[in-house]
Coordinates of C-alpha atoms in Angstrom, one line a residue:
M741 CA 87.1 78.5 187.2
K742 CA 90.0 81.0 187.0
H743 CA 91.4 79.2 183.8
L744 CA 87.9 79.3 182.3
I745 CA 87.6 83.0 182.6
Q746 CA 90.8 83.6 181.0
L747 CA 89.9 81.5 178.1
L748 CA 86.7 83.2 177.6
M749 CA 88.4 86.7 177.8
L750 CA 91.1 85.4 175.2
A751 CA 88.3 84.3 172.7
A752 CA 86.4 87.7 173.1
F753 CA 89.6 89.5 172.4
S754 CA 90.3 87.6 169.3
F755 CA 86.8 88.0 167.8
L756 CA 87.0 91.8 168.4
T757 CA 90.2 91.9 166.7
L758 CA 89.1 90.2 163.6
S759 CA 86.0 92.4 163.4
G760 CA 88.2 95.5 164.0
Q761 CA 90.1 94.5 161.1
A762 CA 87.5 93.7 158.8
Q763 CA 85.5 97.1 159.2
N764 CA 88.5 99.6 159.6
A765 CA 91.2 100.5 157.2
P766 CA 94.7 101.0 158.6
A767 CA 95.1 104.3 160.3
L768 CA 98.5 105.0 158.7
A769 CA 98.1 103.5 155.2
D770 CA 97.9 106.5 153.1
A771 CA 99.3 109.2 155.4
K772 CA 101.9 111.7 154.3
P773 CA 105.5 110.8 155.2
V774 CA 107.2 113.3 157.8
A775 CA 110.9 112.7 158.6
P776 CA 111.0 111.7 162.5
P777 CA 113.4 113.5 164.7
A778 CA 116.7 111.7 165.3
R779 CA 116.4 109.5 168.3
T780 CA 118.6 109.5 171.4
G781 CA 118.6 108.7 174.7
G782 CA 115.8 111.1 175.9
A783 CA 115.4 114.6 177.0
V784 CA 115.6 116.5 180.4
A785 CA 114.8 114.2 183.3
P786 CA 111.7 114.7 185.1
P787 CA 111.1 113.8 188.7
D788 CA 112.1 110.2 189.9
V789 CA 110.0 107.4 188.2
A790 CA 109.7 105.5 191.4
Q791 CA 107.7 108.8 192.8
T792 CA 105.5 109.1 189.9
V793 CA 104.8 105.6 188.6
P794 CA 103.6 103.1 191.0
V795 CA 104.9 99.5 190.9
P796 CA 102.3 97.0 189.5
A797 CA 101.5 94.3 192.2
A798 CA 100.7 91.5 189.5
P799 CA 102.2 90.8 186.2
L800 CA 101.0 92.6 183.3
V801 CA 97.9 91.2 181.3
A802 CA 96.9 91.5 177.8
P803 CA 98.6 94.0 175.8
A804 CA 96.9 97.6 175.2
P805 CA 95.1 97.9 172.1
A806 CA 96.9 99.1 168.8
L807 CA 95.8 102.6 168.0
V808 CA 97.3 103.1 164.8
A809 CA 97.8 101.0 161.4
E810 CA 96.3 97.8 162.9
P811 CA 94.0 98.6 165.7
A812 CA 93.3 95.8 168.0
A813 CA 90.5 95.5 170.4
P814 CA 91.0 97.2 173.7
P815 CA 90.7 95.2 177.0
A816 CA 87.4 95.0 178.8
G817 CA 86.8 98.4 180.6
T818 CA 88.7 100.5 178.0
N819 CA 88.0 102.9 175.4
T820 CA 90.6 103.5 172.6
T821 CA 89.8 104.6 169.1
A822 CA 92.0 105.4 165.9
E823 CA 90.8 107.4 163.0
P824 CA 92.4 106.1 159.6
A825 CA 92.9 108.7 156.9
P826 CA 91.4 107.9 153.6
P827 CA 94.0 107.6 150.6
P828 CA 93.3 110.2 147.8
A829 CA 91.6 109.0 144.8
G830 CA 93.6 107.8 142.0
T831 CA 97.0 108.2 143.7
N832 CA 99.2 105.4 145.1
A833 CA 101.1 106.2 148.2
A834 CA 105.0 105.8 148.2
P835 CA 106.4 103.2 150.6
V836 CA 107.7 104.9 153.6
S837 CA 108.7 103.8 157.2
P838 CA 105.8 103.6 159.5
A839 CA 107.6 105.7 162.1
A840 CA 107.6 108.7 159.6
E841 CA 103.8 108.4 158.7
I842 CA 101.7 110.9 159.9
V843 CA 98.5 109.7 161.9
P844 CA 95.6 111.8 161.7
L845 CA 94.3 110.8 165.3
I846 CA 95.7 108.8 168.1
V847 CA 93.4 108.3 171.1
I848 CA 94.2 106.2 174.2
D849 CA 91.7 106.2 176.8
D850 CA 92.9 105.0 180.5
V851 CA 95.2 102.3 179.1
P852 CA 98.3 101.0 181.3
L853 CA 101.3 102.7 180.6
L854 CA 103.4 99.8 179.7
D855 CA 100.7 98.6 177.3
A856 CA 100.4 101.9 175.7
V857 CA 104.2 102.2 175.2
K858 CA 104.4 98.7 173.6
N859 CA 101.8 99.4 171.0
L860 CA 103.2 102.8 170.1
A861 CA 106.5 101.1 169.7
R862 CA 105.3 98.4 167.7
Q863 CA 103.4 100.9 165.5
A864 CA 106.6 102.9 164.8
A865 CA 108.0 99.7 163.7
L866 CA 111.2 99.7 166.2
N867 CA 113.0 97.0 167.5
F868 CA 112.8 97.6 171.2
Q869 CA 113.0 95.9 174.5
F870 CA 112.3 97.0 178.0
D871 CA 114.6 97.5 180.8
P872 CA 113.9 95.1 183.7
R873 CA 113.7 97.8 185.9
V874 CA 110.7 99.2 183.9
I875 CA 109.2 95.6 183.9
A876 CA 109.5 95.3 187.6
M877 CA 107.5 98.6 188.4
T878 CA 104.4 98.2 190.3
N879 CA 101.4 100.3 190.3
Q880 CA 101.8 101.7 186.7
P881 CA 99.4 104.6 185.8
N882 CA 96.9 104.5 183.3
V883 CA 97.7 106.6 180.3
T884 CA 95.0 108.7 178.4
I885 CA 96.1 110.8 175.3
R886 CA 94.5 112.5 172.2
F887 CA 97.0 113.3 169.6
E888 CA 96.3 114.7 166.0
N889 CA 98.5 114.6 163.0
V890 CA 101.8 113.2 164.6
T891 CA 103.8 110.2 163.9
S892 CA 103.9 107.1 166.1
E893 CA 107.5 107.8 167.1
D894 CA 106.6 111.4 168.0
A895 CA 103.7 110.3 170.0
L896 CA 105.7 107.4 171.8
S897 CA 108.6 110.1 172.4
A898 CA 106.1 112.3 174.2
V899 CA 104.3 109.6 176.5
L900 CA 108.0 108.2 177.5
D901 CA 109.2 111.9 178.5
N902 CA 105.8 112.5 180.4
Y903 CA 106.1 109.6 182.7
G904 CA 109.9 109.8 183.4
L905 CA 111.0 107.0 180.8
A906 CA 113.7 107.3 177.8
L907 CA 114.4 105.6 174.8
A908 CA 117.9 104.6 174.1
Q909 CA 119.5 103.1 170.9
D910 CA 122.3 101.0 170.8
V911 CA 124.7 102.1 168.1
R912 CA 125.9 98.6 167.0
T913 CA 122.7 96.7 167.1
K914 CA 120.3 99.6 166.3
I915 CA 117.9 98.1 169.0
Y916 CA 116.2 100.7 171.2
K917 CA 116.0 100.2 175.1
I918 CA 113.2 101.5 177.1
T919 CA 114.4 102.7 180.4
I920 CA 114.0 105.0 183.4
K921 CA 115.5 108.2 182.7
D922 CA 118.2 109.6 184.9
P923 CA 117.1 112.9 186.5
K924 CA 120.7 114.1 187.1
A925 CA 122.0 113.1 183.7
K926 CA 122.6 115.7 181.0
E927 CA 120.5 115.6 178.2
P928 CA 122.6 113.9 175.4
L929 CA 123.9 115.9 172.3
V930 CA 122.8 114.9 168.8
S931 CA 124.4 115.7 165.6
R932 CA 123.0 117.3 162.7
V933 CA 124.3 118.4 159.4
I934 CA 122.4 121.5 158.0
Q935 CA 122.4 122.4 154.4
L936 CA 122.6 126.2 153.7
K937 CA 121.2 127.5 150.5
Y938 CA 121.9 131.2 150.3
A939 CA 124.0 132.1 153.3
A940 CA 127.6 131.5 153.8
P941 CA 128.2 129.5 156.7
S942 CA 130.9 131.8 158.3
N943 CA 128.3 134.5 158.2
I944 CA 125.8 132.9 160.6
V945 CA 128.0 130.7 162.8
Q946 CA 128.6 133.3 165.4
I947 CA 124.6 133.9 165.4
V948 CA 124.0 130.3 165.9
K949 CA 126.4 129.7 168.7
S950 CA 125.1 132.7 170.7
T951 CA 121.7 130.8 171.0
L952 CA 123.1 127.5 172.1
S953 CA 124.3 126.1 175.3
L954 CA 127.9 126.1 176.0
D955 CA 128.3 122.2 175.4
S956 CA 127.0 122.6 172.0
Q957 CA 129.3 122.9 169.0
V958 CA 128.8 124.6 165.5
L959 CA 131.3 123.8 162.7
P960 CA 131.0 125.4 159.4
D961 CA 132.1 123.7 156.2
S962 CA 132.6 126.4 153.5
R963 CA 133.3 123.9 150.5
T964 CA 129.8 122.5 150.7
S965 CA 127.9 125.4 152.5
Q966 CA 126.8 123.2 155.2
M967 CA 127.1 123.5 159.1
V968 CA 127.8 120.6 161.2
V969 CA 125.9 121.2 164.8
M970 CA 126.1 119.0 167.8
T971 CA 123.5 120.2 170.4
T972 CA 120.6 118.8 172.5
E973 CA 117.2 117.6 170.9
K974 CA 115.2 120.5 172.4
E975 CA 117.8 123.4 171.3
L976 CA 118.0 121.6 167.6
I977 CA 114.2 122.5 167.1
G978 CA 114.9 126.1 167.8
L979 CA 118.0 126.0 166.0
E980 CA 116.4 124.8 162.7
L981 CA 113.8 127.6 162.8
L982 CA 116.3 130.2 163.3
V983 CA 118.6 129.0 160.5
E984 CA 115.2 128.9 158.3
K985 CA 114.8 132.6 159.0
L986 CA 118.5 133.4 158.4
D987 CA 119.1 131.3 155.3
T988 CA 117.3 133.5 152.9
P989 CA 118.0 134.7 149.4
T990 CA 119.9 138.0 149.4
K991 CA 118.1 140.3 147.2
Q992 CA 119.8 141.7 144.1
V993 CA 119.7 145.4 142.4
L994 CA 120.2 146.0 138.7
I995 CA 122.2 149.1 138.1
E996 CA 121.6 151.2 134.9
A997 CA 123.8 154.0 134.1
Q998 CA 124.2 156.6 131.3
L999 CA 127.2 159.1 131.3
W1000 CA 126.9 161.9 128.9
E1001 CA 129.8 164.1 128.1
T1002 CA 129.6 166.7 125.3
S1003 CA 132.8 168.8 124.5
K1004 CA 132.7 171.9 121.9
N1005 CA 135.6 173.7 120.8
P1006 CA 134.8 176.2 118.2
Q1007 CA 137.7 178.5 117.0
T1008 CA 137.8 181.5 114.6
M1009 CA 140.6 183.9 113.3
K1010 CA 140.2 186.7 111.0
G1011 CA 142.4 189.7 110.0
I1012 CA 146.0 190.6 109.2
D1013 CA 148.5 190.3 111.9
W1014 CA 151.4 193.0 111.6
S1015 CA 153.2 191.8 114.7
G1016 CA 156.1 190.4 112.6
T1017 CA 156.8 194.0 111.2
L1018 CA 156.0 196.2 114.1
E1019 CA 156.9 194.3 116.9
S1020 CA 160.4 194.6 118.8
Q1021 CA 161.6 197.4 116.1
R1022 CA 165.1 199.1 117.1
I1023 CA 165.6 202.8 117.3
S1024 CA 169.5 203.7 117.1
F1025 CA 170.9 207.3 117.2
G1026 CA 174.7 207.6 116.4
N1027 CA 177.5 208.4 114.0
G1028 CA 176.7 205.5 111.9
T1029 CA 180.3 203.5 112.3
T1030 CA 181.9 201.8 115.2
T1031 CA 185.7 201.4 114.9
G1032 CA 188.3 199.3 116.8
E1033 CA 190.7 196.5 116.7
E1034 CA 190.3 192.6 117.0
T1035 CA 193.2 190.6 118.0
I1036 CA 192.8 186.7 117.0
T1037 CA 195.3 184.5 119.1
S1038 CA 196.1 180.8 117.9
P1039 CA 199.2 178.4 118.4
G1040 CA 201.8 179.0 116.0
A1041 CA 202.6 176.0 113.6
S1042 CA 205.5 175.5 111.0
S1043 CA 205.3 173.4 107.7
T1044 CA 208.2 172.2 105.4
V1045 CA 207.8 171.8 101.7
T1046 CA 210.6 170.2 99.5
L1047 CA 210.6 171.7 96.0
P1048 CA 212.0 170.2 92.8
G1049 CA 215.8 170.0 92.8
G1050 CA 216.0 169.4 96.6
R1051 CA 215.3 172.9 97.7
T1052 CA 213.4 172.9 101.3
V1053 CA 211.2 175.9 102.3
T1054 CA 209.9 175.9 105.7
T1055 CA 206.9 178.4 106.6
T1056 CA 206.1 179.5 110.1
R1057 CA 202.6 180.9 110.8
P1058 CA 202.4 183.5 113.5
S1059 CA 200.6 182.9 116.7
S1060 CA 198.4 185.9 116.7
A1061 CA 196.7 188.5 114.2
T1062 CA 195.3 191.6 114.5
R1063 CA 192.5 193.4 112.3
N1064 CA 190.4 196.6 112.3
L1065 CA 186.7 196.2 113.2
I1066 CA 183.9 198.5 111.3
T1067 CA 180.6 197.9 112.6
D1068 CA 177.7 199.6 110.8
I1069 CA 174.2 200.7 112.5
G1070 CA 171.8 197.7 111.9
S1071 CA 169.3 197.7 109.0
G1072 CA 166.3 196.8 111.1
G1073 CA 164.3 199.4 112.6
L1074 CA 164.9 203.3 112.5
G1075 CA 168.4 204.5 112.5
L1076 CA 169.8 208.0 112.4
N1077 CA 173.4 208.8 111.1
T1078 CA 174.8 211.8 112.9
A1079 CA 178.3 211.7 111.3
M1080 CA 176.9 213.1 108.0
G1081 CA 174.5 215.6 109.2
M1082 CA 171.3 213.7 110.9
H1083 CA 170.6 211.6 107.6
P1084 CA 168.6 208.5 108.2
A1085 CA 170.1 205.5 107.2
T1086 CA 167.1 203.2 106.8
A1087 CA 163.4 202.7 107.4
F1088 CA 161.4 199.9 108.9
L1089 CA 159.2 199.2 105.9
N1090 CA 161.8 197.8 103.8
S1091 CA 161.6 194.8 101.6
D1092 CA 163.4 192.6 104.2
G1093 CA 161.4 193.8 107.2
L1094 CA 157.8 193.7 106.0
H1095 CA 155.9 190.8 107.7
A1096 CA 152.3 190.4 107.8
V1097 CA 150.3 187.1 108.6
L1098 CA 146.8 187.1 106.9
S1099 CA 144.3 184.9 109.1
F1100 CA 140.7 184.0 107.7
L1101 CA 140.1 180.6 108.9
N1102 CA 137.3 178.7 111.2
K1103 CA 137.8 175.6 113.2
D1104 CA 135.4 173.3 115.0
S1105 CA 135.8 170.5 117.0
D1106 CA 132.7 168.5 118.8
T1107 CA 133.2 165.6 121.2
E1108 CA 130.5 163.3 122.6
L1109 CA 131.3 160.6 124.9
V1110 CA 128.4 158.3 125.8
A1111 CA 128.8 155.2 128.3
T1112 CA 126.1 152.9 129.4
P1113 CA 127.3 150.4 131.6
R1114 CA 124.8 148.2 133.6
A1115 CA 125.4 145.4 136.0
V1116 CA 123.6 143.4 138.8
T1117 CA 124.9 143.4 142.2
L1118 CA 123.9 142.0 145.8
D1119 CA 122.4 144.1 148.2
N1120 CA 124.8 146.2 150.1
Q1121 CA 127.5 144.9 147.8
L1122 CA 129.8 147.4 145.6
A1123 CA 129.2 147.4 142.0
N1124 CA 132.0 148.9 139.9
L1125 CA 131.5 150.1 136.3
N1126 CA 134.6 150.9 134.7
V1127 CA 135.0 151.9 130.9
S1128 CA 138.6 153.3 130.9
R1129 CA 142.0 153.1 129.6
A1130 CA 145.1 152.1 131.4
Y1131 CA 148.0 154.8 131.2
P1132 CA 151.8 153.9 132.1
V1133 CA 153.3 156.2 134.6
Y1134 CA 157.1 155.9 134.7
K1135 CA 159.2 156.2 138.0
I1136 CA 162.8 156.5 137.3
T1137 CA 165.5 155.8 139.8
P1138 CA 169.0 157.5 139.0
G1139 CA 172.1 155.4 138.9
S1140 CA 175.3 155.4 141.1
A1141 CA 178.7 154.4 140.7
N1142 CA 177.7 150.9 142.1
S1143 CA 174.1 150.6 140.6
P1144 CA 172.8 151.3 137.3
A1145 CA 169.7 153.5 136.8
G1146 CA 166.3 151.7 136.9
S1147 CA 162.6 152.3 135.8
E1148 CA 159.4 151.4 137.4
I1149 CA 155.9 151.4 135.7
T1150 CA 152.6 151.9 137.2
W1151 CA 149.3 152.3 135.6
T1152 CA 146.5 154.5 136.1
N1153 CA 142.9 154.4 134.6
V1154 CA 141.7 157.3 132.7
G1155 CA 138.0 157.3 131.3
V1156 CA 134.8 156.8 133.1
I1157 CA 134.5 154.9 136.5
L1158 CA 131.3 154.7 138.3
Q1159 CA 131.0 153.0 141.9
V1160 CA 127.5 152.0 143.1
T1161 CA 126.8 150.6 146.5
P1162 CA 122.9 149.8 146.9
R1163 CA 121.1 149.1 150.1
I1164 CA 117.6 148.0 149.9
S1165 CA 115.3 149.2 152.7
A1166 CA 112.2 147.8 154.1
N1167 CA 109.8 149.6 152.0
S1168 CA 111.5 148.9 148.9
N1169 CA 113.3 152.1 148.6
I1170 CA 117.1 152.0 147.6
A1171 CA 119.7 153.9 149.4
L1172 CA 122.5 154.6 146.8
H1173 CA 126.2 155.7 147.6
V1174 CA 127.2 156.7 144.1
I1175 CA 130.7 157.7 143.0
P1176 CA 131.1 158.7 139.4
E1177 CA 134.3 159.9 137.9
V1178 CA 135.5 161.0 134.3
S1179 CA 139.0 161.8 133.8
D1180 CA 141.1 162.3 130.7
I1181 CA 144.7 163.9 130.0
A1182 CA 144.4 167.4 129.9
A1183 CA 147.9 168.5 129.3
I1184 CA 151.7 167.6 129.7
D1185 CA 153.8 169.2 132.1
R1186 CA 157.6 169.9 132.0
Q1187 CA 159.9 170.5 134.7
V1188 CA 163.6 170.9 134.8
I1189 CA 165.3 169.4 137.9
N1190 CA 168.9 169.4 138.5
G1191 CA 169.5 170.1 134.6
Q1192 CA 167.2 167.2 133.7
T1193 CA 163.9 167.7 131.9
Y1194 CA 161.0 165.6 133.3
T1195 CA 157.6 165.4 131.7
A1196 CA 154.3 164.3 133.4
N1197 CA 150.7 164.2 132.6
I1198 CA 148.2 166.6 134.1
Y1199 CA 144.9 164.8 134.5
G1200 CA 141.5 166.5 134.1
I1201 CA 139.0 164.9 136.9
R1202 CA 135.4 165.3 137.5
K1203 CA 133.8 163.2 140.3
V1204 CA 131.0 163.3 142.5
E1205 CA 130.2 161.5 145.5
T1206 CA 126.7 161.5 147.1
H1207 CA 124.3 159.6 149.2
V1208 CA 120.5 159.2 148.2
M1209 CA 117.4 157.2 148.7
I1210 CA 115.2 156.7 145.8
P1211 CA 112.2 154.1 144.9
S1212 CA 113.2 151.0 143.0
G1213 CA 113.0 151.9 139.3
A1214 CA 113.5 155.6 139.8
T1215 CA 116.4 157.6 137.8
L1216 CA 118.9 159.5 139.9
V1217 CA 120.1 162.7 137.8
M1218 CA 123.6 164.3 138.5
G1219 CA 124.6 167.3 136.6
G1220 CA 126.0 170.6 136.8
L1221 CA 129.6 169.5 135.8
L1222 CA 129.8 172.1 133.3
N1223 CA 133.1 173.7 132.2
D1224 CA 132.5 176.7 129.9
R1225 CA 135.8 178.8 128.8
S1226 CA 135.9 181.8 126.3
F1227 CA 138.8 183.4 124.8
K1228 CA 138.9 186.6 122.8
G1229 CA 142.0 188.1 121.5
F1230 CA 142.6 191.4 119.3
T1231 CA 145.6 192.5 117.4
K1232 CA 145.9 195.8 115.5
V1233 CA 147.8 198.8 114.3
P1234 CA 147.1 201.9 116.3
V1235 CA 144.7 204.3 114.7
L1236 CA 145.1 202.4 111.3
G1237 CA 143.0 199.5 112.8
D1238 CA 140.2 201.6 113.9
L1239 CA 139.5 203.3 110.5
P1240 CA 136.4 202.1 109.0
G1241 CA 136.7 199.7 105.9
V1242 CA 140.3 199.8 105.6
G1243 CA 140.7 199.1 109.4
L1244 CA 140.3 195.4 108.7
L1245 CA 143.4 195.5 107.0
F1246 CA 145.4 196.4 110.1
R1247 CA 143.8 194.4 112.7
K1248 CA 143.2 190.8 113.7
E1249 CA 140.5 189.2 115.6
E1250 CA 140.5 185.5 117.4
K1251 CA 137.9 183.9 119.2
K1252 CA 138.0 180.5 121.2
R1253 CA 135.7 178.4 123.4
D1254 CA 136.0 175.4 125.2
K1255 CA 132.7 173.9 126.7
N1256 CA 132.4 170.6 128.4
N1257 CA 129.3 169.3 129.9
L1258 CA 128.8 166.0 132.0
M1259 CA 125.5 164.5 132.9
I1260 CA 125.2 161.3 135.0
F1261 CA 122.0 159.2 135.2
V1262 CA 121.8 156.1 137.5
T1263 CA 118.5 153.9 137.7
P1264 CA 118.6 151.2 140.3
T1265 CA 115.9 148.5 140.0
I1266 CA 115.2 145.7 142.7
I1267 CA 115.6 142.2 140.9
E1268 CA 112.9 139.6 141.6
D1269 CA 113.3 136.0 141.1
G1270 CA 111.3 135.8 138.1
D1271 CA 113.1 138.5 136.4
F1272 CA 116.0 136.1 135.3
Q1273 CA 113.5 134.1 133.3
S1274 CA 112.3 136.8 131.1
N1275 CA 113.6 140.0 129.2
K1276 CA 112.0 142.3 131.9
G1277 CA 113.8 145.4 132.1
S1278 CA 113.3 149.1 133.0
G1279 CA 114.0 150.2 129.3
F1280 CA 115.9 153.2 130.5
L1281 CA 118.9 152.4 128.0
K1282 CA 116.6 152.1 125.1
A1283 CA 115.3 155.8 125.5
A1284 CA 117.1 158.3 123.4
F1285 CA 118.4 161.4 125.3
K1286 CA 119.6 164.5 124.0
P1287 CA 120.8 167.3 126.5
E1288 CA 118.8 170.4 125.9
N1289 CA 120.7 173.3 124.4
S1290 CA 119.1 176.7 124.6
E1291 CA 122.0 179.0 123.7
K1292 CA 122.1 180.7 120.3
P1293 CA 124.4 179.0 118.0
W1294 CA 127.2 180.7 116.0
G1295 CA 126.3 181.6 112.4
P1296 CA 127.9 180.4 109.2
W1297 CA 130.5 183.2 109.3
D1298 CA 132.2 181.9 112.7
S1299 CA 131.3 178.3 112.5
G1300 CA 133.7 175.8 110.9
K1301 CA 130.9 173.4 110.0
P1302 CA 129.5 173.1 106.6
K1303 CA 125.9 174.8 106.2
D1304 CA 123.2 172.3 106.0
W1305 CA 120.5 174.0 103.9
T1306 CA 117.9 171.3 105.2
V1307 CA 117.9 172.5 108.8
P1308 CA 115.5 175.3 109.5
P1309 CA 116.7 178.5 110.9
Y1310 CA 117.5 178.8 114.6
N1311 CA 114.4 179.7 116.6
P1312 CA 114.9 180.4 120.3
D1313 CA 111.4 180.0 121.0
G1314 CA 110.8 176.7 119.1
P1315 CA 112.4 173.4 118.9
K1316 CA 116.1 173.2 118.6
A1317 CA 116.5 171.8 115.4
G1318 CA 120.2 172.1 115.0
D1319 CA 121.3 171.0 118.3
F1320 CA 123.1 167.9 117.1
K1321 CA 123.3 168.3 113.4
G1322 CA 124.1 170.9 110.8
A1323 CA 125.9 174.2 111.1
G1324 CA 126.1 176.8 113.8
T1325 CA 125.7 174.3 116.8
H1326 CA 128.1 174.8 119.6

């Protein structure tokens, strides 16, 4: 009778299995593949299996029904269902591993533990075997689960962990063994290679290490931008989320700059300079002559000359000679001779002493320096925009008795140097650390040291350093670096130079002006990912800029520029038509 009942149950089970296969599609046929987590020997050990899983009194009977791709009819008294995902219309699912397929719904209702484990392991396509200690368990519990959108391997791992079992893989044979978890054993370490997309491994290694246990290790590989992580399975899940948050692209900033420097140097000289005639004249008073004796001493020498006929004449030159010295009063300046009754000897306006310089000249020189550097830099990284020329600086080492003199050359940059460090804030504002510098060689200095003349360059440097926060795309203006020096000089003959009309013949007027103005414009713009595929820009560099000049220009009389008759006359209340062209602009 017992055998008859078993045959009837087996026939009913086969019939239900065939019916289920004809009516239901496999649950995992068209699921989306998801990479399964690395399988190791288990996780944290729960309480002892012997205390939580009763040992069955009889051998196991028919296996639990398959709950996924190929569902089988459950034994009598059970209720197990699986809902397959319909394939998308017009698509062909790529072949993937069954363990990596997502199952929309897995339901097990009151199925013996080992039967549920066996069916989940089969559905995950694992090569597995049971530990004899697991098979020998009695009073095994029944499993009731409901999982949505998980893989078969994840479902198996969750069931094993919940009932104190573990899944260990043999490294050589790749066969899994379902065994009892040791509650005292440490959770094994798993290895994972994490590929970084943006961050450097050395920058986040310390952050990652601080979140892991002491047994874990993190090794950076700067060559491939990868990290090798050895940690537990549970810590690895949190680690991957942390790295995903840290490994984000660093924002970039476009730095657009304009540096405008204008230099104007007008000069005018008009009049007659009588300094050569009237300056440093001597006035003397005396008897007109100065007498005395001058003795010249030189070595004595003899010379012998033979005349025709054989006669010899020897001449000896004396070693010293004395002569009378008479000096008249110099002809320059005004001299009075008292020797003959206060008669003037000469006047200062003679033909040799008359010197006058006629000046009637205007000179103009305008210089305009425009530098428009631009560069892209990472957030919180220095951008150095350098438009300069390197000048040599010689360092001379004097020689000695044992070593010759030597020289060493160093270089200094002269020109336009702009250093900008942007830092992007949370509200898309940009904090800038800006250091603009404009330099040139202003003059040459000469110094005499120990009888030697040394020369060195004198550099003119205009430099600003500031910290400021502005919105992205706004323009920072730095100005006020204005240097304006004016010089006026007058030379005249007293009284005569003040006469109306003819006074122009006895005076000279000179005017000079050196004016330098520097203005700096910096525009930072946050770069988005799509900006590199398009020609998007702020357009700042395309805009024309002309600094306003509101001062009254010099007229044609004082200006060295040729008159441009096409330019309207200067109007202080109207447009500055002649600011950058034509005569009379300084």
